[in-house]
Amino acid sequence: MSDALWVALGASVGAPLRFWLGRRLDGALPWGTLAVNVAASLVLGLCVGWSVDGAALALVGAGFCGGMSTYSSFAVQTRDLGRGRGTTYAVLTLGLGLGAAALGYWLAG
Amino acid sequence: MASSSRVLLAVAVGGAAGAVLRFLLGEVAPDGAGFPWTTFAINVVGCALLAGLELLPLARRSETWAAGIGPGLLGGFTTFSATSEQGRSLLAAGDTLLAGGYLLGTLAACLVAVGVVGRIAPPLPREDEM
């Protein structure tokens, strides 16, 4: 149960960091949201590669990475960007996110 | 306009609550080795709720509450990093079709959810899309 407190602590840093970067960097494309989603995928890949578990995984993985990354904002932004830019944004986010997770996992190995 | 530190605090508190909720759902129904249904469902539900944020009078009235519930609670509840890592893990296990189905299926289901709810809800202010 105490793992839930670590999750809360990690997310209470990750979520406002995402919001702050989004306000600064989101423009014609939501670069801030893209950056936090890719960065969180990289860090989570590192955690899994290093076999981080228990309280540390709760804090960094489920908390910080989960709180910093977002699917809901990503989906709403994709819709609002329209067909052309929305497709570019979605492809970039999914591709770079997957690549970042793989890179993190590989770097940890 | 609400002070930006109050809005950031609301996002922090909401984000913590959303992430804990996601974590507890994962404890109750772990994703397991196949299709990560729990994370899939969390993301689809979170996307639908964010698209409908403006249906909530509290969110329409208060910038702080809108940020706490939208980018905070729902941003913390949904996760992109877990989806990427699960996709990577499925690919590494040789489940290419499952990985592709999961990554593209999540995107498609979330976009459909956002589109359907968006037909009945007013559009989000740009700040609450974050």
PDB file of C-alpha atoms in Angstrom:
ATOM      1  CA  MET A   1       0.000   0.000   0.000  1.00  0.00           C
ATOM      2  CA  SER A   2       2.846   2.379   0.759  1.00  0.00           C
ATOM      3  CA  ASP A   3       3.841   2.041  -2.899  1.00  0.00           C
ATOM      4  CA  ALA A   4       0.794   4.200  -3.678  1.00  0.00           C
ATOM      5  CA  LEU A   5       2.433   7.040  -1.733  1.00  0.00           C
ATOM      6  CA  TRP A   6       5.566   6.755  -3.874  1.00  0.00           C
ATOM      7  CA  VAL A   7       3.380   6.877  -6.981  1.00  0.00           C
ATOM      8  CA  ALA A   8       1.677  10.020  -5.668  1.00  0.00           C
ATOM      9  CA  LEU A   9       5.024  11.652  -4.930  1.00  0.00           C
ATOM     10  CA  GLY A  10       6.455  10.869  -8.383  1.00  0.00           C
ATOM     11  CA  ALA A  11       3.341  12.059 -10.204  1.00  0.00           C
ATOM     12  CA  SER A  12       3.157  15.256  -8.158  1.00  0.00           C
ATOM     13  CA  VAL A  13       6.466  16.205  -9.811  1.00  0.00           C
ATOM     14  CA  GLY A  14       5.850  14.711 -13.261  1.00  0.00           C
ATOM     15  CA  ALA A  15       2.380  16.139 -13.928  1.00  0.00           C
ATOM     16  CA  PRO A  16       3.171  19.830 -13.224  1.00  0.00           C
ATOM     17  CA  LEU A  17       6.444  19.453 -15.157  1.00  0.00           C
ATOM     18  CA  ARG A  18       4.417  18.310 -18.179  1.00  0.00           C
ATOM     19  CA  PHE A  19       1.960  21.171 -17.748  1.00  0.00           C
ATOM     20  CA  TRP A  20       4.718  23.768 -17.395  1.00  0.00           C
ATOM     21  CA  LEU A  21       6.640  22.507 -20.436  1.00  0.00           C
ATOM     22  CA  GLY A  22       3.407  22.325 -22.418  1.00  0.00           C
ATOM     23  CA  ARG A  23       2.656  25.962 -21.676  1.00  0.00           C
ATOM     24  CA  ARG A  24       6.140  26.983 -22.754  1.00  0.00           C
ATOM     25  CA  LEU A  25       6.663  24.784 -25.796  1.00  0.00           C
ATOM     26  CA  ASP A  26       3.318  23.701 -27.264  1.00  0.00           C
ATOM     27  CA  GLY A  27       2.767  25.653 -30.477  1.00  0.00           C
ATOM     28  CA  ALA A  28       1.835  24.790 -34.063  1.00  0.00           C
ATOM     29  CA  LEU A  29       2.741  21.266 -32.969  1.00  0.00           C
ATOM     30  CA  PRO A  30       2.536  20.378 -29.244  1.00  0.00           C
ATOM     31  CA  TRP A  31       6.331  20.041 -28.890  1.00  0.00           C
ATOM     32  CA  GLY A  32       6.238  20.233 -25.083  1.00  0.00           C
ATOM     33  CA  THR A  33       3.785  17.357 -24.741  1.00  0.00           C
ATOM     34  CA  LEU A  34       5.688  15.400 -27.393  1.00  0.00           C
ATOM     35  CA  ALA A  35       8.941  15.934 -25.485  1.00  0.00           C
ATOM     36  CA  VAL A  36       7.589  14.796 -22.109  1.00  0.00           C
ATOM     37  CA  ASN A  37       5.923  11.724 -23.625  1.00  0.00           C
ATOM     38  CA  VAL A  38       9.161  10.708 -25.356  1.00  0.00           C
ATOM     39  CA  ALA A  39      11.324  11.499 -22.298  1.00  0.00           C
ATOM     40  CA  ALA A  40       9.039   9.504 -19.989  1.00  0.00           C
ATOM     41  CA  SER A  41       9.169   6.537 -22.399  1.00  0.00           C
ATOM     42  CA  LEU A  42      12.981   6.701 -22.334  1.00  0.00           C
ATOM     43  CA  VAL A  43      13.136   6.778 -18.526  1.00  0.00           C
ATOM     44  CA  LEU A  44      10.612   3.945 -18.203  1.00  0.00           C
ATOM     45  CA  GLY A  45      12.644   1.873 -20.692  1.00  0.00           C
ATOM     46  CA  LEU A  46      15.724   2.472 -18.520  1.00  0.00           C
ATOM     47  CA  CYS A  47      13.797   1.394 -15.390  1.00  0.00           C
ATOM     48  CA  VAL A  48      12.643  -1.836 -17.013  1.00  0.00           C
ATOM     49  CA  GLY A  49      16.104  -2.494 -18.441  1.00  0.00           C
ATOM     50  CA  TRP A  50      17.639  -2.041 -14.996  1.00  0.00           C
ATOM     51  CA  SER A  51      14.903  -4.250 -13.479  1.00  0.00           C
ATOM     52  CA  VAL A  52      13.987  -1.456 -11.051  1.00  0.00           C
ATOM     53  CA  ASP A  53      11.168  -2.699  -8.814  1.00  0.00           C
ATOM     54  CA  GLY A  54       9.301  -2.054  -5.576  1.00  0.00           C
ATOM     55  CA  ALA A  55       9.163   1.463  -4.193  1.00  0.00           C
ATOM     56  CA  ALA A  56      11.678   2.821  -6.733  1.00  0.00           C
ATOM     57  CA  LEU A  57       9.585   1.615  -9.678  1.00  0.00           C
ATOM     58  CA  ALA A  58       6.453   3.029  -8.028  1.00  0.00           C
ATOM     59  CA  LEU A  59       8.149   6.412  -7.606  1.00  0.00           C
ATOM     60  CA  VAL A  60       9.905   6.718 -10.976  1.00  0.00           C
ATOM     61  CA  GLY A  61       7.903   4.402 -13.265  1.00  0.00           C
ATOM     62  CA  ALA A  62       4.227   4.540 -12.297  1.00  0.00           C
ATOM     63  CA  GLY A  63       4.565   7.913 -10.543  1.00  0.00           C
ATOM     64  CA  PHE A  64       6.976  10.212 -12.330  1.00  0.00           C
ATOM     65  CA  CYS A  65       6.886   8.694 -15.852  1.00  0.00           C
ATOM     66  CA  GLY A  66       3.180   7.898 -15.690  1.00  0.00           C
ATOM     67  CA  GLY A  67       2.357  11.343 -14.324  1.00  0.00           C
ATOM     68  CA  MET A  68       4.624  13.200 -16.740  1.00  0.00           C
ATOM     69  CA  SER A  69       3.391  11.321 -19.815  1.00  0.00           C
ATOM     70  CA  THR A  70      -0.204  11.604 -20.958  1.00  0.00           C
ATOM     71  CA  TYR A  71      -2.401   9.837 -23.448  1.00  0.00           C
ATOM     72  CA  SER A  72      -5.463  12.009 -22.897  1.00  0.00           C
ATOM     73  CA  SER A  73      -3.768  15.278 -23.894  1.00  0.00           C
ATOM     74  CA  PHE A  74      -2.044  13.543 -26.791  1.00  0.00           C
ATOM     75  CA  ALA A  75      -5.363  12.249 -28.169  1.00  0.00           C
ATOM     76  CA  VAL A  76      -7.246  15.554 -27.772  1.00  0.00           C
ATOM     77  CA  GLN A  77      -4.382  17.500 -29.354  1.00  0.00           C
ATOM     78  CA  THR A  78      -4.212  15.028 -32.258  1.00  0.00           C
ATOM     79  CA  ARG A  79      -7.928  15.536 -32.926  1.00  0.00           C
ATOM     80  CA  ASP A  80      -7.654  19.309 -32.751  1.00  0.00           C
ATOM     81  CA  LEU A  81      -4.663  19.485 -35.103  1.00  0.00           C
ATOM     82  CA  GLY A  82      -6.792  18.090 -37.939  1.00  0.00           C
ATOM     83  CA  ARG A  83      -5.968  15.412 -40.453  1.00  0.00           C
ATOM     84  CA  GLY A  84      -2.595  16.575 -41.777  1.00  0.00           C
ATOM     85  CA  ARG A  85      -0.792  17.958 -38.735  1.00  0.00           C
ATOM     86  CA  GLY A  86      -2.628  15.519 -36.460  1.00  0.00           C
ATOM     87  CA  THR A  87      -1.263  12.562 -38.409  1.00  0.00           C
ATOM     88  CA  THR A  88       2.258  14.022 -38.279  1.00  0.00           C
ATOM     89  CA  TYR A  89       1.945  14.570 -34.529  1.00  0.00           C
ATOM     90  CA  ALA A  90       0.544  11.085 -33.863  1.00  0.00           C
ATOM     91  CA  VAL A  91       3.162   9.328 -35.998  1.00  0.00           C
ATOM     92  CA  LEU A  92       5.991  11.338 -34.387  1.00  0.00           C
ATOM     93  CA  THR A  93       4.704  10.664 -30.873  1.00  0.00           C
ATOM     94  CA  LEU A  94       4.129   6.917 -31.324  1.00  0.00           C
ATOM     95  CA  GLY A  95       7.349   6.386 -33.278  1.00  0.00           C
ATOM     96  CA  LEU A  96       9.629   8.437 -31.034  1.00  0.00           C
ATOM     97  CA  GLY A  97       7.952   7.040 -27.900  1.00  0.00           C
ATOM     98  CA  LEU A  98       8.550   3.453 -28.970  1.00  0.00           C
ATOM     99  CA  GLY A  99      12.087   4.295 -30.082  1.00  0.00           C
ATOM    100  CA  ALA A 100      12.802   6.041 -26.772  1.00  0.00           C
ATOM    101  CA  ALA A 101      11.559   3.067 -24.732  1.00  0.00           C
ATOM    102  CA  ALA A 102      13.759   0.762 -26.828  1.00  0.00           C
ATOM    103  CA  LEU A 103      16.743   3.103 -26.479  1.00  0.00           C
ATOM    104  CA  GLY A 104      16.302   3.284 -22.701  1.00  0.00           C
ATOM    105  CA  TYR A 105      16.034  -0.481 -22.415  1.00  0.00           C
ATOM    106  CA  TRP A 106      19.095  -0.927 -24.637  1.00  0.00           C
ATOM    107  CA  LEU A 107      21.177   1.662 -22.747  1.00  0.00           C
ATOM    108  CA  ALA A 108      20.362  -0.098 -19.471  1.00  0.00           C
ATOM    109  CA  GLY A 109      21.496  -3.462 -20.813  1.00  0.00           C
TER     110      GLY A 109
ATOM    111  CA  MET B   1      -6.613  34.448 -14.490  1.00  0.00           C
ATOM    112  CA  ALA B   2      -5.726  32.255 -11.530  1.00  0.00           C
ATOM    113  CA  SER B   3      -2.183  32.566 -10.239  1.00  0.00           C
ATOM    114  CA  SER B   4       0.070  30.188 -12.087  1.00  0.00           C
ATOM    115  CA  SER B   5       1.469  28.664  -8.906  1.00  0.00           C
ATOM    116  CA  ARG B   6      -2.041  27.753  -7.766  1.00  0.00           C
ATOM    117  CA  VAL B   7      -2.740  26.156 -11.151  1.00  0.00           C
ATOM    118  CA  LEU B   8       0.539  24.201 -10.999  1.00  0.00           C
ATOM    119  CA  LEU B   9      -0.311  23.010  -7.497  1.00  0.00           C
ATOM    120  CA  ALA B  10      -3.737  21.864  -8.720  1.00  0.00           C
ATOM    121  CA  VAL B  11      -2.059  19.927 -11.562  1.00  0.00           C
ATOM    122  CA  ALA B  12       0.341  18.327  -9.053  1.00  0.00           C
ATOM    123  CA  VAL B  13      -2.433  17.243  -6.688  1.00  0.00           C
ATOM    124  CA  GLY B  14      -4.690  16.052  -9.520  1.00  0.00           C
ATOM    125  CA  GLY B  15      -1.801  14.270 -11.222  1.00  0.00           C
ATOM    126  CA  ALA B  16      -0.913  12.434  -8.010  1.00  0.00           C
ATOM    127  CA  ALA B  17      -4.513  11.322  -7.518  1.00  0.00           C
ATOM    128  CA  GLY B  18      -4.858  10.170 -11.140  1.00  0.00           C
ATOM    129  CA  ALA B  19      -1.580   8.236 -11.069  1.00  0.00           C
ATOM    130  CA  VAL B  20      -2.504   6.496  -7.803  1.00  0.00           C
ATOM    131  CA  LEU B  21      -5.872   5.530  -9.282  1.00  0.00           C
ATOM    132  CA  ARG B  22      -4.109   4.056 -12.343  1.00  0.00           C
ATOM    133  CA  PHE B  23      -1.630   2.257 -10.091  1.00  0.00           C
ATOM    134  CA  LEU B  24      -4.379   0.743  -7.922  1.00  0.00           C
ATOM    135  CA  LEU B  25      -6.337  -0.424 -10.979  1.00  0.00           C
ATOM    136  CA  GLY B  26      -3.134  -2.088 -12.154  1.00  0.00           C
ATOM    137  CA  GLU B  27      -2.862  -3.862  -8.800  1.00  0.00           C
ATOM    138  CA  VAL B  28      -6.466  -5.091  -9.016  1.00  0.00           C
ATOM    139  CA  ALA B  29      -6.235  -6.129 -12.686  1.00  0.00           C
ATOM    140  CA  PRO B  30      -2.557  -6.470 -13.722  1.00  0.00           C
ATOM    141  CA  ASP B  31      -1.825  -6.245 -17.434  1.00  0.00           C
ATOM    142  CA  GLY B  32      -0.107  -9.642 -17.698  1.00  0.00           C
ATOM    143  CA  ALA B  33       1.767 -10.949 -20.728  1.00  0.00           C
ATOM    144  CA  GLY B  34      -0.757 -10.539 -23.581  1.00  0.00           C
ATOM    145  CA  PHE B  35      -2.701  -7.483 -24.721  1.00  0.00           C
ATOM    146  CA  PRO B  36      -2.424  -4.868 -21.932  1.00  0.00           C
ATOM    147  CA  TRP B  37      -6.173  -4.448 -21.451  1.00  0.00           C
ATOM    148  CA  THR B  38      -6.012  -2.535 -18.180  1.00  0.00           C
ATOM    149  CA  THR B  39      -3.711   0.198 -19.525  1.00  0.00           C
ATOM    150  CA  PHE B  40      -5.726   0.242 -22.760  1.00  0.00           C
ATOM    151  CA  ALA B  41      -8.987   0.785 -20.861  1.00  0.00           C
ATOM    152  CA  ILE B  42      -7.448   3.439 -18.579  1.00  0.00           C
ATOM    153  CA  ASN B  43      -6.201   5.412 -21.574  1.00  0.00           C
ATOM    154  CA  VAL B  44      -9.473   5.206 -23.522  1.00  0.00           C
ATOM    155  CA  VAL B  45     -11.577   6.218 -20.507  1.00  0.00           C
ATOM    156  CA  GLY B  46      -9.164   9.047 -19.605  1.00  0.00           C
ATOM    157  CA  CYS B  47      -9.251  10.394 -23.178  1.00  0.00           C
ATOM    158  CA  ALA B  48     -13.054  10.340 -23.260  1.00  0.00           C
ATOM    159  CA  LEU B  49     -13.265  12.162 -19.923  1.00  0.00           C
ATOM    160  CA  LEU B  50     -10.756  14.850 -20.970  1.00  0.00           C
ATOM    161  CA  ALA B  51     -12.700  15.479 -24.185  1.00  0.00           C
ATOM    162  CA  GLY B  52     -15.807  15.962 -22.018  1.00  0.00           C
ATOM    163  CA  LEU B  53     -14.153  18.210 -19.410  1.00  0.00           C
ATOM    164  CA  GLU B  54     -16.158  21.277 -20.433  1.00  0.00           C
ATOM    165  CA  LEU B  55     -19.396  19.449 -19.636  1.00  0.00           C
ATOM    166  CA  LEU B  56     -18.428  19.816 -15.974  1.00  0.00           C
ATOM    167  CA  PRO B  57     -19.705  23.159 -14.578  1.00  0.00           C
ATOM    168  CA  LEU B  58     -16.838  23.256 -12.040  1.00  0.00           C
ATOM    169  CA  ALA B  59     -14.288  23.078 -14.850  1.00  0.00           C
ATOM    170  CA  ARG B  60     -16.073  25.801 -16.837  1.00  0.00           C
ATOM    171  CA  ARG B  61     -16.166  28.104 -13.824  1.00  0.00           C
ATOM    172  CA  SER B  62     -12.641  27.731 -12.518  1.00  0.00           C
ATOM    173  CA  GLU B  63      -9.335  27.649 -14.369  1.00  0.00           C
ATOM    174  CA  THR B  64      -7.695  26.046 -11.346  1.00  0.00           C
ATOM    175  CA  TRP B  65     -10.230  23.222 -11.156  1.00  0.00           C
ATOM    176  CA  ALA B  66     -10.107  22.713 -14.924  1.00  0.00           C
ATOM    177  CA  ALA B  67      -6.316  22.330 -14.775  1.00  0.00           C
ATOM    178  CA  GLY B  68      -6.491  20.094 -11.703  1.00  0.00           C
ATOM    179  CA  ILE B  69      -8.999  17.749 -13.311  1.00  0.00           C
ATOM    180  CA  GLY B  70      -7.832  17.878 -16.961  1.00  0.00           C
ATOM    181  CA  PRO B  71      -4.034  18.057 -17.236  1.00  0.00           C
ATOM    182  CA  GLY B  72      -3.799  16.984 -13.578  1.00  0.00           C
ATOM    183  CA  LEU B  73      -6.147  14.118 -12.736  1.00  0.00           C
ATOM    184  CA  LEU B  74      -6.737  12.816 -16.268  1.00  0.00           C
ATOM    185  CA  GLY B  75      -3.183  13.522 -17.450  1.00  0.00           C
ATOM    186  CA  GLY B  76      -1.832  11.590 -14.456  1.00  0.00           C
ATOM    187  CA  PHE B  77      -4.404   8.819 -14.855  1.00  0.00           C
ATOM    188  CA  THR B  78      -3.571   8.160 -18.501  1.00  0.00           C
ATOM    189  CA  THR B  79      -0.058   7.149 -19.469  1.00  0.00           C
ATOM    190  CA  PHE B  80       1.909   7.257 -22.657  1.00  0.00           C
ATOM    191  CA  SER B  81       5.175   5.871 -21.266  1.00  0.00           C
ATOM    192  CA  ALA B  82       3.628   2.561 -20.166  1.00  0.00           C
ATOM    193  CA  THR B  83       2.084   2.108 -23.624  1.00  0.00           C
ATOM    194  CA  SER B  84       5.457   2.696 -25.324  1.00  0.00           C
ATOM    195  CA  GLU B  85       7.237   0.314 -22.961  1.00  0.00           C
ATOM    196  CA  GLN B  86       4.557  -2.360 -23.347  1.00  0.00           C
ATOM    197  CA  GLY B  87       4.828  -2.033 -27.129  1.00  0.00           C
ATOM    198  CA  ARG B  88       8.605  -2.392 -26.909  1.00  0.00           C
ATOM    199  CA  SER B  89       8.272  -5.428 -24.644  1.00  0.00           C
ATOM    200  CA  LEU B  90       5.777  -7.143 -26.996  1.00  0.00           C
ATOM    201  CA  LEU B  91       8.085  -6.462 -29.962  1.00  0.00           C
ATOM    202  CA  ALA B  92      11.067  -7.856 -28.030  1.00  0.00           C
ATOM    203  CA  ALA B  93       9.041 -10.998 -27.300  1.00  0.00           C
ATOM    204  CA  GLY B  94       8.440 -11.412 -31.043  1.00  0.00           C
ATOM    205  CA  ASP B  95       4.742 -10.496 -30.851  1.00  0.00           C
ATOM    206  CA  THR B  96       4.958  -7.985 -33.706  1.00  0.00           C
ATOM    207  CA  LEU B  97       1.274  -8.186 -34.599  1.00  0.00           C
ATOM    208  CA  LEU B  98       0.178  -7.833 -31.001  1.00  0.00           C
ATOM    209  CA  ALA B  99       2.540  -4.863 -30.490  1.00  0.00           C
ATOM    210  CA  GLY B 100       1.250  -3.124 -33.615  1.00  0.00           C
ATOM    211  CA  GLY B 101      -2.336  -3.941 -32.720  1.00  0.00           C
ATOM    212  CA  TYR B 102      -1.857  -2.574 -29.232  1.00  0.00           C
ATOM    213  CA  LEU B 103      -0.086   0.674 -30.204  1.00  0.00           C
ATOM    214  CA  LEU B 104      -2.343   1.484 -33.157  1.00  0.00           C
ATOM    215  CA  GLY B 105      -5.440   0.074 -31.434  1.00  0.00           C
ATOM    216  CA  THR B 106      -4.914   2.348 -28.423  1.00  0.00           C
ATOM    217  CA  LEU B 107      -4.470   5.379 -30.674  1.00  0.00           C
ATOM    218  CA  ALA B 108      -7.545   4.513 -32.744  1.00  0.00           C
ATOM    219  CA  ALA B 109      -9.764   3.786 -29.731  1.00  0.00           C
ATOM    220  CA  CYS B 110      -8.653   6.983 -27.957  1.00  0.00           C
ATOM    221  CA  LEU B 111      -9.256   9.106 -31.067  1.00  0.00           C
ATOM    222  CA  VAL B 112     -12.703   7.567 -31.498  1.00  0.00           C
ATOM    223  CA  ALA B 113     -13.492   8.207 -27.813  1.00  0.00           C
ATOM    224  CA  VAL B 114     -12.321  11.823 -28.096  1.00  0.00           C
ATOM    225  CA  GLY B 115     -14.272  12.298 -31.332  1.00  0.00           C
ATOM    226  CA  VAL B 116     -17.515  10.833 -29.993  1.00  0.00           C
ATOM    227  CA  VAL B 117     -17.453  12.787 -26.726  1.00  0.00           C
ATOM    228  CA  GLY B 118     -16.324  15.891 -28.630  1.00  0.00           C
ATOM    229  CA  ARG B 119     -19.618  15.874 -30.543  1.00  0.00           C
ATOM    230  CA  ILE B 120     -21.540  16.593 -27.347  1.00  0.00           C
ATOM    231  CA  ALA B 121     -18.970  18.612 -25.379  1.00  0.00           C
ATOM    232  CA  PRO B 122     -17.706  22.160 -25.990  1.00  0.00           C
ATOM    233  CA  PRO B 123     -14.067  22.313 -27.155  1.00  0.00           C
ATOM    234  CA  LEU B 124     -11.331  22.524 -24.521  1.00  0.00           C
ATOM    235  CA  PRO B 125      -9.423  25.763 -23.950  1.00  0.00           C
ATOM    236  CA  ARG B 126      -5.896  25.244 -25.252  1.00  0.00           C
ATOM    237  CA  GLU B 127      -4.375  25.173 -21.749  1.00  0.00           C
ATOM    238  CA  ASP B 128      -6.504  22.251 -20.674  1.00  0.00           C
ATOM    239  CA  GLU B 129      -5.336  20.162 -23.612  1.00  0.00           C
ATOM    240  CA  MET B 130      -1.993  19.801 -21.881  1.00  0.00           C
TER     241      MET B 130
END
